[in-house]
Amino acid sequence: MVEPAEFEYQEMRVQLEAMEKQGVTSRLLDPVRRAEIEGYIRKVAAERPSQVPVEEIGRILPGSKWRLAFSTDSAVLGDLPPGAEVRLEFFDDNKVDYILNFAEKTLGLNRLVAKSNYVVGQRESNAGMVTFVIDEIVTDIFGFKNIGVGFFGLLKGKANIISTTFLDG
């Protein structure tokens, strides 16, 4: 038996892997290609059972690393510099680094790291929702690593949400 949305799932994976190999972010895609991939993602999320049930995402996060391969939210894309890459590194059951790597140095910056605390929704209404709150922002700048940045202190305490609907492990 063929899994629901199997074609879209395979196409989505091929397209996202090609984007990663070529160093292309979803922001840099032409609108036709972007709409095509977004269609695959929406169909997979709507019709294909998640390999990891969203209620169990909290148990697999510690020690995992995520990369934002594609965003269907144009606000996420619009706020990032061209070629920027977002990564999340989950250390234990409540610590995460939200990392913004720059393709080219931006004002001397190589990356920003928002050291944060996170929680995962457990109720039916918010199962799989990862909320992280920024504690401190550090940067790699002009060759120096993990330098505290006072300017970004305005973001301390800011809550951010990742709404997870599908996870393939």
XYZ file of C-alpha atoms in Angstrom:
169
model
C 0.000 0.000 0.000
C 1.272 3.449 -0.898
C 1.461 5.991 1.930
C -0.820 9.028 1.590
C 0.884 11.906 -0.269
C 3.846 9.636 -1.139
C 4.636 11.456 -4.399
C 4.563 14.852 -2.666
C 6.705 13.540 0.189
C 9.386 12.227 -2.180
C 9.325 15.413 -4.286
C 9.541 17.549 -1.154
C 12.585 15.629 0.086
C 14.366 15.786 -3.284
C 13.715 19.518 -3.636
C 14.826 20.339 -0.073
C 17.978 18.206 -0.387
C 18.851 19.935 -3.677
C 18.347 23.323 -2.042
C 20.682 22.353 0.802
C 23.399 21.056 -1.558
C 23.212 24.246 -3.616
C 23.079 26.510 -0.561
C 19.756 27.999 -1.663
C 17.317 29.245 0.959
C 13.577 29.310 0.344
C 13.697 33.104 0.252
C 15.873 32.980 -2.877
C 13.553 30.699 -4.878
C 11.568 32.023 -7.797
C 7.851 32.308 -6.943
C 6.803 29.367 -9.160
C 9.274 26.938 -7.548
C 8.451 28.259 -4.101
C 4.699 27.691 -4.659
C 5.392 24.173 -5.975
C 7.381 23.175 -2.880
C 4.900 24.851 -0.567
C 2.128 22.779 -2.178
C 4.070 19.561 -1.500
C 4.638 20.585 2.122
C 1.005 21.480 2.753
C -0.244 18.213 1.214
C 2.243 16.126 3.257
C 1.328 17.950 6.476
C -2.400 17.529 5.814
C -2.511 13.938 4.571
C 0.550 11.978 5.664
C 0.807 10.682 9.237
C 3.829 12.108 11.056
C 6.459 9.405 11.676
C 6.903 10.909 15.124
C 3.511 11.766 16.608
C 3.451 15.476 17.461
C 2.496 14.600 21.045
C 5.896 12.865 21.387
C 8.145 15.552 19.904
C 9.305 16.638 23.360
C 10.976 13.283 23.992
C 13.109 13.388 20.808
C 14.248 17.024 21.033
C 17.096 16.669 23.570
C 20.341 16.203 21.612
C 18.698 16.899 18.247
C 19.580 19.565 15.682
C 17.101 21.152 13.284
C 17.676 23.276 10.202
C 14.997 25.536 8.777
C 14.928 24.125 5.258
C 11.837 25.968 4.062
C 9.272 28.320 5.495
C 5.705 28.779 4.340
C 5.584 31.953 6.461
C 6.676 34.934 4.386
C 7.289 36.987 7.550
C 10.022 34.515 8.578
C 11.660 34.885 5.192
C 11.315 38.653 5.069
C 13.020 39.124 8.425
C 16.136 37.164 7.464
C 19.061 38.546 5.474
C 19.432 36.893 2.026
C 21.257 33.553 2.296
C 20.899 33.384 6.086
C 20.385 29.951 7.616
C 18.466 29.121 10.797
C 19.462 26.175 12.978
C 18.207 24.961 16.340
C 20.327 22.852 18.691
C 18.422 21.239 21.562
C 20.739 20.327 24.442
C 18.463 18.827 27.073
C 14.826 18.957 28.070
C 14.765 22.764 28.320
C 17.847 24.420 26.705
C 18.063 25.328 23.016
C 20.275 27.546 20.882
C 18.529 29.362 18.043
C 21.355 30.048 15.593
C 21.311 32.461 12.689
C 24.266 31.809 10.355
C 25.022 34.420 7.716
C 26.073 33.385 4.196
C 28.286 36.464 4.032
C 29.492 38.529 6.934
C 26.812 41.027 7.820
C 28.322 44.015 9.629
C 31.212 41.716 10.579
C 28.848 39.094 12.019
C 29.286 35.411 11.194
C 26.342 34.295 13.298
C 24.012 35.184 16.140
C 23.068 32.669 18.823
C 19.984 33.144 20.982
C 20.556 30.986 24.044
C 17.061 30.063 25.133
C 14.833 27.921 27.328
C 12.050 25.901 25.722
C 8.900 23.982 26.558
C 6.830 21.649 24.412
C 3.036 21.759 24.446
C 1.464 18.660 25.978
C -2.270 19.363 25.691
C -4.288 18.412 22.624
C -4.699 22.092 21.710
C -0.931 22.756 21.583
C 0.658 19.313 21.142
C 3.992 19.571 19.363
C 4.185 23.344 19.771
C 7.712 24.323 20.819
C 7.932 27.657 22.635
C 11.355 29.077 23.337
C 12.191 32.197 25.320
C 15.433 34.040 24.628
C 17.721 34.327 27.641
C 20.910 35.752 26.085
C 22.226 36.590 22.622
C 25.868 36.064 21.712
C 27.667 36.463 18.412
C 30.737 35.520 16.428
C 32.128 38.811 15.158
C 35.444 39.723 13.550
C 36.839 36.295 14.456
C 35.834 36.413 18.130
C 33.367 33.814 19.355
C 30.427 33.969 21.785
C 30.646 37.697 22.464
C 27.653 39.065 24.353
C 25.767 41.674 22.381
C 24.028 44.357 24.414
C 22.096 45.764 21.463
C 20.149 42.524 21.124
C 19.341 42.580 24.844
C 16.005 44.045 23.789
C 15.065 40.522 22.686
C 15.718 38.951 26.094
C 12.503 37.346 27.322
C 10.931 37.318 23.847
C 8.889 34.169 23.255
C 8.965 32.436 19.875
C 6.809 29.542 18.708
C 7.480 26.646 16.342
C 4.247 24.938 15.395
C 5.111 21.375 14.411
C 2.627 19.465 12.260
C 4.830 16.787 10.694
C 8.166 15.286 11.688
C 9.906 12.533 9.797
C 12.504 11.760 12.450
